[in-house]
Tab-separated table of C-alpha atoms in Angstrom:
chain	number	residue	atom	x	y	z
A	1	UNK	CA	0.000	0.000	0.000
A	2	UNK	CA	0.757	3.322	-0.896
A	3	UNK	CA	1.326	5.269	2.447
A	4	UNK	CA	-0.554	8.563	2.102
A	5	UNK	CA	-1.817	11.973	4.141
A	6	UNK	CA	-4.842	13.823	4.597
A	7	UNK	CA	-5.017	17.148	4.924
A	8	UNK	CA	-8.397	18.998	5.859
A	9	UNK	CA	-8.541	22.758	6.145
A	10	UNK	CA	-11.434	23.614	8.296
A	11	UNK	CA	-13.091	26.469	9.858
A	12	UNK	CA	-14.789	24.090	12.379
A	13	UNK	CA	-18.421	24.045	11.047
A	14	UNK	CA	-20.759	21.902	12.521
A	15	UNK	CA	-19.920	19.236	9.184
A	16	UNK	CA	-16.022	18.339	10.777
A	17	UNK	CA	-17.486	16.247	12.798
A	18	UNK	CA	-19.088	14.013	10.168
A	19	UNK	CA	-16.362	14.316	7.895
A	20	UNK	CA	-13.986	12.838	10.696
A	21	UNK	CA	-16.037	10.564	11.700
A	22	UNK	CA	-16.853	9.159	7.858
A	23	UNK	CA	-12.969	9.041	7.402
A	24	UNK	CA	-12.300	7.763	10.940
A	25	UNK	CA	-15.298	4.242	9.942
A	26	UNK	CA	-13.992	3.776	6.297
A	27	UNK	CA	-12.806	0.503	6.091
A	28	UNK	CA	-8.587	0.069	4.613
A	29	UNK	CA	-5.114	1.054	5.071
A	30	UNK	CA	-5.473	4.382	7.078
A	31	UNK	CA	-3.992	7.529	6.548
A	32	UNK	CA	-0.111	7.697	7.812
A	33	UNK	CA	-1.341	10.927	9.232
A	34	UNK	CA	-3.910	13.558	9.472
A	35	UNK	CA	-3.358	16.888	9.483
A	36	UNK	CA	-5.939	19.540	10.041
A	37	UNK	CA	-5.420	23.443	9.429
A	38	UNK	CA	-8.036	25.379	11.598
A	39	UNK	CA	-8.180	28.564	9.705
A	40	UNK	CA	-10.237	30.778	11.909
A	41	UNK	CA	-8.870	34.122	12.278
A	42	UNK	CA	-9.517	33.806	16.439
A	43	UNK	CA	-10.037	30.324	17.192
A	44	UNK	CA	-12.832	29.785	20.158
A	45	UNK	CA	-10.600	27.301	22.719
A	46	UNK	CA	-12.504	23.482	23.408
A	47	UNK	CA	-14.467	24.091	20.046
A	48	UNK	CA	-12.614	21.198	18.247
A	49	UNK	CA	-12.843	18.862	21.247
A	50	UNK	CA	-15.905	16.924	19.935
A	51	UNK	CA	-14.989	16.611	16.151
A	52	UNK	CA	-11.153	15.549	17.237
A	53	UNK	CA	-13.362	12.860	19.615
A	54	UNK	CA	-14.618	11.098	16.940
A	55	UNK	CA	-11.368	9.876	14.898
A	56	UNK	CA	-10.847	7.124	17.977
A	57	UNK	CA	-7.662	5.230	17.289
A	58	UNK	CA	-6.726	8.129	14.489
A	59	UNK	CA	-6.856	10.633	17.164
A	60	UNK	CA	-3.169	9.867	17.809
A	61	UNK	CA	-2.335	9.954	13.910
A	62	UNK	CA	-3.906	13.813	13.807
A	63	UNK	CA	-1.502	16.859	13.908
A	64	UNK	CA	-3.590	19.903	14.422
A	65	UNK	CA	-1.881	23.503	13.007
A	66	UNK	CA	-3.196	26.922	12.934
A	67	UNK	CA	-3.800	28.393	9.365
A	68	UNK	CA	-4.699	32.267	10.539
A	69	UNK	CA	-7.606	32.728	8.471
A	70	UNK	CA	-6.093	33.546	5.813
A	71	UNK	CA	-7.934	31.306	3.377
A	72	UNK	CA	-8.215	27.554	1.849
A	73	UNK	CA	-5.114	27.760	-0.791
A	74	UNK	CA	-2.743	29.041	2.485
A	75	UNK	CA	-3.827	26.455	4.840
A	76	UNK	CA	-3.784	23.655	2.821
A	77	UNK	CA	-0.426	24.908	1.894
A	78	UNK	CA	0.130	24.912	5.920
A	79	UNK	CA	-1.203	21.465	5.668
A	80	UNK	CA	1.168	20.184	2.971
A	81	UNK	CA	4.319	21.552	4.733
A	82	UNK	CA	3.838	19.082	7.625
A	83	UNK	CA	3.044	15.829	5.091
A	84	UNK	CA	5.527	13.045	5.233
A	85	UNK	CA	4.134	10.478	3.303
A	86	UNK	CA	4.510	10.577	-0.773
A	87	UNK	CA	0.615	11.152	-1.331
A	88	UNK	CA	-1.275	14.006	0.003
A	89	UNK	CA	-5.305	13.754	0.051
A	90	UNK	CA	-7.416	16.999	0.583
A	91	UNK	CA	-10.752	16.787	1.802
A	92	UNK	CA	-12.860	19.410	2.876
A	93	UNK	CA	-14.327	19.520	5.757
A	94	UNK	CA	-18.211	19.243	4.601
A	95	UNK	CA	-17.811	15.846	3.095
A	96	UNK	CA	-17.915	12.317	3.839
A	97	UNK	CA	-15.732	9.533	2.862
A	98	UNK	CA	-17.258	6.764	1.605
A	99	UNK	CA	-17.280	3.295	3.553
A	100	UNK	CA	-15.034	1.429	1.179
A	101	UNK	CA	-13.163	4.877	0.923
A	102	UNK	CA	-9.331	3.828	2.072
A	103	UNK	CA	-9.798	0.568	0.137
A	104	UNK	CA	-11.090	2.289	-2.731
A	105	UNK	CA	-7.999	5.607	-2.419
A	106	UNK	CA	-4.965	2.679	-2.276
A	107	UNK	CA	-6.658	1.190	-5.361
A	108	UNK	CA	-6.452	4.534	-7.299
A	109	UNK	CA	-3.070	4.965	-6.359
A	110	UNK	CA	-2.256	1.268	-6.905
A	111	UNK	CA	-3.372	1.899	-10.163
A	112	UNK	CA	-0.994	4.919	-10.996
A	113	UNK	CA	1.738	5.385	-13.413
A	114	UNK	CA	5.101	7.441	-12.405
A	115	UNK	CA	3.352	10.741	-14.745
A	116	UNK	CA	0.404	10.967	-12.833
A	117	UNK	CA	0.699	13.450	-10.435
A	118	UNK	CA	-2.584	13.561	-8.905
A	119	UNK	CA	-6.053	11.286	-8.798
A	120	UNK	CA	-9.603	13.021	-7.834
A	121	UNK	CA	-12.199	11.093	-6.017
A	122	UNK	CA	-16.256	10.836	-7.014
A	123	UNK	CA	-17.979	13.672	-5.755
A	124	UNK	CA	-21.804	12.882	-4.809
A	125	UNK	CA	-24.308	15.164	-3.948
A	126	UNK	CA	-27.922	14.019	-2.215
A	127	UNK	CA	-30.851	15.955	-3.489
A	128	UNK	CA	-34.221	15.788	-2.151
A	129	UNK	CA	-36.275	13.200	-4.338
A	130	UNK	CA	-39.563	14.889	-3.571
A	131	UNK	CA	-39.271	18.014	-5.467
A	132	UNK	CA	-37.098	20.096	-7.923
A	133	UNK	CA	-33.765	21.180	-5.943
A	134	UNK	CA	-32.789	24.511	-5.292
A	135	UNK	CA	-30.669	27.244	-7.138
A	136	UNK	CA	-28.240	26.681	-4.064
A	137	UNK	CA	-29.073	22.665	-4.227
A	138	UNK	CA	-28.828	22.946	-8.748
A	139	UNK	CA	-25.183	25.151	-7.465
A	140	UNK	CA	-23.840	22.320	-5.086
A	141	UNK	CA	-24.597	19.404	-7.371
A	142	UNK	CA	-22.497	21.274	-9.728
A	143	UNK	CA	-19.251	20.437	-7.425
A	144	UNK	CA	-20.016	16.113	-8.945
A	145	UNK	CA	-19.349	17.197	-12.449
A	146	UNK	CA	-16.323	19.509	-11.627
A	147	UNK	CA	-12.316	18.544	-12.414
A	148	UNK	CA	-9.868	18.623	-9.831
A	149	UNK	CA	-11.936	19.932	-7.407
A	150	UNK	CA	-10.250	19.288	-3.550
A	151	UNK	CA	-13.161	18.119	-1.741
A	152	UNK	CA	-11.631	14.636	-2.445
A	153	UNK	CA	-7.893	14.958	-4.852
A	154	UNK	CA	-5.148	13.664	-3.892
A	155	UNK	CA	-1.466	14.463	-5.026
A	156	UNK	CA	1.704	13.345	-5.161
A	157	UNK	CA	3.459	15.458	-2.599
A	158	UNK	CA	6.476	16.114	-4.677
A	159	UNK	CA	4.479	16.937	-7.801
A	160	UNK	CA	2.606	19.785	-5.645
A	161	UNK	CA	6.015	20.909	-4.280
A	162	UNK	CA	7.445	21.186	-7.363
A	163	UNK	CA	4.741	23.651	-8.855
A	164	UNK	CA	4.987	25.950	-5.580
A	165	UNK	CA	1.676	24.250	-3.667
A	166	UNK	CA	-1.931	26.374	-3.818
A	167	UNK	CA	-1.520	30.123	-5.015
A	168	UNK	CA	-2.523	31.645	-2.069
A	169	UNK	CA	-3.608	34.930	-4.056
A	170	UNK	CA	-7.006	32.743	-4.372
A	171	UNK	CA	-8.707	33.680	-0.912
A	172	UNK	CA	-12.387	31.765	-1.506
A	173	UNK	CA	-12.786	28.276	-1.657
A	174	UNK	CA	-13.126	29.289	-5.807
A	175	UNK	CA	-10.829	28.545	-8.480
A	176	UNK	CA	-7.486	27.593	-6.504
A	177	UNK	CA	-7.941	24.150	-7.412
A	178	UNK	CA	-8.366	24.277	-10.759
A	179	UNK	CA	-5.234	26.867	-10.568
A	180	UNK	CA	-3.644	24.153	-9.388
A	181	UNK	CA	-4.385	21.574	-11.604
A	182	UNK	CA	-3.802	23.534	-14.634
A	183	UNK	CA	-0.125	24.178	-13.007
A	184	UNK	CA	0.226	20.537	-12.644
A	185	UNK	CA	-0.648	19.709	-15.931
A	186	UNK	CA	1.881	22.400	-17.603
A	187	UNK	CA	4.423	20.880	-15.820
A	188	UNK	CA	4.029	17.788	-17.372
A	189	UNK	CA	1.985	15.281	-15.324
A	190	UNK	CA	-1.312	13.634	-15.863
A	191	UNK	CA	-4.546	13.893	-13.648
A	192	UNK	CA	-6.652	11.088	-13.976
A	193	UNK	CA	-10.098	10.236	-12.525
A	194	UNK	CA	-10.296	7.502	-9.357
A	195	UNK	CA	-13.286	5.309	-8.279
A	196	UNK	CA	-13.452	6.148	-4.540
A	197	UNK	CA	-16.386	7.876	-3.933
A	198	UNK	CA	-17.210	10.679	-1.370
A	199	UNK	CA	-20.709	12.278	-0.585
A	200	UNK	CA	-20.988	15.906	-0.285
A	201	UNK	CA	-24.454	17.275	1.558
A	202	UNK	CA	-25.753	20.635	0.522
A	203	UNK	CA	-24.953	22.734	3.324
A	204	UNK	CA	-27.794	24.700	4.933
A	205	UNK	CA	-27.822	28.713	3.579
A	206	UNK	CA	-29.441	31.441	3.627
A	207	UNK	CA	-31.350	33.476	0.895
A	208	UNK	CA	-28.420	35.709	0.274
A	209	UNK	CA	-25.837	33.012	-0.599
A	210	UNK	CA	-25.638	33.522	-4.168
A	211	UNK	CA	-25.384	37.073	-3.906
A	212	UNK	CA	-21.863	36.422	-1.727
A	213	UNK	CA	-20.988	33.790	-4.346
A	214	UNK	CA	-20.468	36.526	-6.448
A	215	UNK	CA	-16.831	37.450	-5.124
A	216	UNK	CA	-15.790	34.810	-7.186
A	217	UNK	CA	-15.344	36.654	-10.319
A	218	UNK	CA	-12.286	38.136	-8.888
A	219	UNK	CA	-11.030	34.722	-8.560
A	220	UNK	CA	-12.136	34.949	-12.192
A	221	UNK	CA	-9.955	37.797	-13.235
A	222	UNK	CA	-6.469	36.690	-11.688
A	223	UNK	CA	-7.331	33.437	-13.907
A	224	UNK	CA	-7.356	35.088	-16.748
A	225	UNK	CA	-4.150	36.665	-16.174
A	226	UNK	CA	-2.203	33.161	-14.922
A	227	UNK	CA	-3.873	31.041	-17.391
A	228	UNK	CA	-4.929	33.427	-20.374
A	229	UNK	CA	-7.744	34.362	-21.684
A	230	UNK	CA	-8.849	30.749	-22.755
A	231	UNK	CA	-8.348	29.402	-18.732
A	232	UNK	CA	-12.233	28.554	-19.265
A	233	UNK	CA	-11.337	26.020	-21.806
A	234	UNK	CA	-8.287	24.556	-20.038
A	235	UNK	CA	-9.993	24.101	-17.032
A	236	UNK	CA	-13.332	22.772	-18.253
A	237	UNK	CA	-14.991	24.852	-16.536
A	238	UNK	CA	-18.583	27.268	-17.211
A	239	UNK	CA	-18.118	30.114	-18.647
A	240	UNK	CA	-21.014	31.793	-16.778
A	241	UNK	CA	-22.569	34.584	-17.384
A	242	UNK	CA	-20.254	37.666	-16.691
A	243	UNK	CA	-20.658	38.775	-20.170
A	244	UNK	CA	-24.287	39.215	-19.602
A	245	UNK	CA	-24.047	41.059	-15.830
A	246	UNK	CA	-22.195	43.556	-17.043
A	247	UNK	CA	-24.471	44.206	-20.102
A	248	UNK	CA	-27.301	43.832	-17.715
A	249	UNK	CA	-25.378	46.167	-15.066
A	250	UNK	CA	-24.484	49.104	-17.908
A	251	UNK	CA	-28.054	48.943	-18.986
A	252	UNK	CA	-29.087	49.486	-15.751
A	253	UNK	CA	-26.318	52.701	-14.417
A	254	UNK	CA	-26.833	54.047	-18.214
A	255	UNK	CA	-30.639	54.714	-17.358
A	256	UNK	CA	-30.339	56.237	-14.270
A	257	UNK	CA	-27.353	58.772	-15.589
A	258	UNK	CA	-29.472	59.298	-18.466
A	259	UNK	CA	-32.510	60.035	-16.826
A	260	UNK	CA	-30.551	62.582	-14.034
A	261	UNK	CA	-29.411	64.151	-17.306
A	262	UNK	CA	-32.979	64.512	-18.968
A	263	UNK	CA	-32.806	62.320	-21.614
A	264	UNK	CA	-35.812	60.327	-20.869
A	265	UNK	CA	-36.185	58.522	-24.328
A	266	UNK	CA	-32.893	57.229	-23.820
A	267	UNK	CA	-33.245	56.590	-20.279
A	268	UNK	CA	-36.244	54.344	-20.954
A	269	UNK	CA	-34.878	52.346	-23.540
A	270	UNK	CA	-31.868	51.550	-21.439
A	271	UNK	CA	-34.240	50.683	-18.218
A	272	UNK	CA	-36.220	48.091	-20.699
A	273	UNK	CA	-32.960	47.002	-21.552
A	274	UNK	CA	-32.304	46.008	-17.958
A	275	UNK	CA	-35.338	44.832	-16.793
A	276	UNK	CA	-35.672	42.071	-20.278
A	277	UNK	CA	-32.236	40.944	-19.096
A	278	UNK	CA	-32.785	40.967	-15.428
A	279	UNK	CA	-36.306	39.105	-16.106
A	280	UNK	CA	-34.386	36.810	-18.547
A	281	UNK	CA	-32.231	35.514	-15.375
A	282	UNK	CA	-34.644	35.304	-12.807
A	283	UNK	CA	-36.713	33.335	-15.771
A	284	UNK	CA	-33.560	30.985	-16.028
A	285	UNK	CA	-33.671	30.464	-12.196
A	286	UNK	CA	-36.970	30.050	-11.297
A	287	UNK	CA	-38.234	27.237	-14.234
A	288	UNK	CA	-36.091	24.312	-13.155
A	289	UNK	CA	-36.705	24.874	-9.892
A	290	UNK	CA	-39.249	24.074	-6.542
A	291	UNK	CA	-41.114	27.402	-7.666
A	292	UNK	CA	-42.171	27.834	-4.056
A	293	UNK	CA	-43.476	31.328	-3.140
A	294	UNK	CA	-39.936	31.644	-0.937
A	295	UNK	CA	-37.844	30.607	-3.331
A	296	UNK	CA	-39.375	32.435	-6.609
A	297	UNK	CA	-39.258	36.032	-4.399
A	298	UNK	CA	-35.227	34.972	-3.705
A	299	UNK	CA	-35.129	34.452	-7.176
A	300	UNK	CA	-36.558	37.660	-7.673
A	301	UNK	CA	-34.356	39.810	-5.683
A	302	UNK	CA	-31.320	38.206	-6.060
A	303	UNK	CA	-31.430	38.348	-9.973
A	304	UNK	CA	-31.620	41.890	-9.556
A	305	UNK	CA	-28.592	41.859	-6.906
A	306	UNK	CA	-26.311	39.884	-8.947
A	307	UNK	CA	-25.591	41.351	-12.304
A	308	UNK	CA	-23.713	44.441	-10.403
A	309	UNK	CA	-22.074	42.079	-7.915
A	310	UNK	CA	-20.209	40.279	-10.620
A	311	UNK	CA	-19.359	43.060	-12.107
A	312	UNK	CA	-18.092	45.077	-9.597
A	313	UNK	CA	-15.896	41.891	-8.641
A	314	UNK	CA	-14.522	41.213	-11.568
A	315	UNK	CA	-13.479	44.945	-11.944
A	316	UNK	CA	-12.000	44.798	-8.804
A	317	UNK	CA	-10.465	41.372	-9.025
A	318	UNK	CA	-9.157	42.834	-12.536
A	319	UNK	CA	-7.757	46.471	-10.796
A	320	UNK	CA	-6.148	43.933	-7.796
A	321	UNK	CA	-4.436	41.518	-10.290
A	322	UNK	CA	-3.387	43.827	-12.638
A	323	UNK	CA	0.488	43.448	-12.101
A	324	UNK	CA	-0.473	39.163	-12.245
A	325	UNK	CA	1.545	37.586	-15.057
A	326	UNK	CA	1.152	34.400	-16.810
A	327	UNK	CA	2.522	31.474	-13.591
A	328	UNK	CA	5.095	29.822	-15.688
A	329	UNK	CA	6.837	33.910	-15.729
A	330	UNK	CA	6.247	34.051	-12.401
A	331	UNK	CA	7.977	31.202	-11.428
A	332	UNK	CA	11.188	31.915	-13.550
């Protein structure tokens, strides 16, 4: 067997307790060692009592190090600085293992060739059977059709050392995986997909969520500058819709300047402009979902928050990363 590490960055949510306890019952070699990166800026003392309870026998295997809040990338980079062992799985902290799961990992790595730096786990999501999911559930599910995504990847430790680790530029658990990856692979290794599988719940959130997701597109921006300006491709990832914010977004400041200036012809066409495009999102939200009364009126006023919270991220995220240069220049 393969020895191996896990490394789970957490900010001690009420889901570390399952996700030790999942990895703590799956049956197979265990981990050589565990380290976990508690990343709250002012970490509450006795708070990780409980979830470090759970990993029994593994308890003594766990290192625990303090990753300052200052983000995913930088404390699984913490994380990776203490591994021993040749492979290093991440997990986050709101999944679970699967019961077969350390059976299943040293198969995947059995199964490796000397190029393949890294092998990703199979990311399920539940969804409630009785009715359409979500925008936040439809968002989630997403994460089981994703590459290279670090709720379940694991690495060859000297592969990720060799590319420099997580850019730590990436604050949000957004895009610094596939940064990653996409580093790995220009180096010259291979990722291939495993067969261990590893359930990830949809996390309880309130009707503002997607409004906060939107920070992401500054993520966005600084991948556009490492990657270029086809990252999308490369990383196989959505384009999404920033294209259509801002239009959405200019429509919308264009009316109100025109209308302060007294052009009201203008100023109406530009406000039909916004609402047909700001309709033509909620529209997009709303059908494949529940269509209950609370979630079409979140629909509703979150269609109209988003377009300018993209686009103010992404111009920010664009202003901030300015002086970013393609990573292989960095690196030289």
């Amino acid at each position: 067997m393969t020895p191996y590490a896990v490394v789970i960055p957490t900010l001690v949510r009420d889901t570390l307790a399952d996700c030790l306890a999942a990895l703590a019952a799956a049956t197979g070699p265990r981990p050589e060692e565990i380290v976990l990166v508690d990343d709250r800026p002012d970490p509450e003392p006795g708070k990780l009592e409980h979830p470090l309870s759970v990993l029994g026998d593994l308890r003594e295997r766990t290192t625990v190090l303090g990753g300052g809040g200052r983000g995913p990338a930088a404390a699984r980079n913490t994380g990776l600085r203490a591994v021993t062992a040749p492979w290093t799985v991440f997990l986050d902290d709101d999944v679970q293992v699967g019961p077969h799961w350390c059976d299943q990992l040293a198969e995947d790595l059995a199964e490796t060739t000397p190029d393949i730096a890294g092998v990703q786990g199979v990311i399920g999501v539940p969804l409630p059977g009785e009715r359409r999911p979500t925008d936040w559930e439809r968002g989630t599910a997403g994460l089981a059709r994703a590459h290279w995504i670090t709720a379940d990847m694991a690495y060859r430790t000297d592969a990720l050392k060799q590319v420099g680790g997580f850019d730590e530029r990436f604050r949000r658990a957004f895009r610094e995986d596939a940064d990653l990856a996409l580093r790995v692979l220009d180096a010259g290794w291979r990722i291939r997909q495993g067969r261990r599988t590893t359930r990830h719940p949809v996390r309880p959130a309130d009707r503002w969520v997607s409004v906060r997701q939107q920070r992401g597109n500054a993520d966005d921006a600084l991948m556009r500058h490492l990657h270029g300006p086809d990252w999308w491709d490369k990383a196989v990832a959505p384009r999404g819709r920033i294209r259509k914010h801002a239009a959405i977004t200019t429509a919308g400041v264009a009316a109100c300047a025109l209308a302060a200036t007294g052009h009201a012809r203008a100023a109406t066409a530009c406000a039909l402009g916004w609402a047909a495009g700001t309709a033509e999102f909620a529209r997009a939200r709303i059908a494949p979902g529940p269509r209950t009364r609370r979630e079409v009126t979140t629909m509703l006023a979150t269609s109209v928050l988003i377009p300018p919270a993209a686009t103010w991220h992404r111009l920010t995220g664009e202003w901030r990363h300015r002086h970013a240069h393609a990573w292989q220049e960095e690196t030289r």
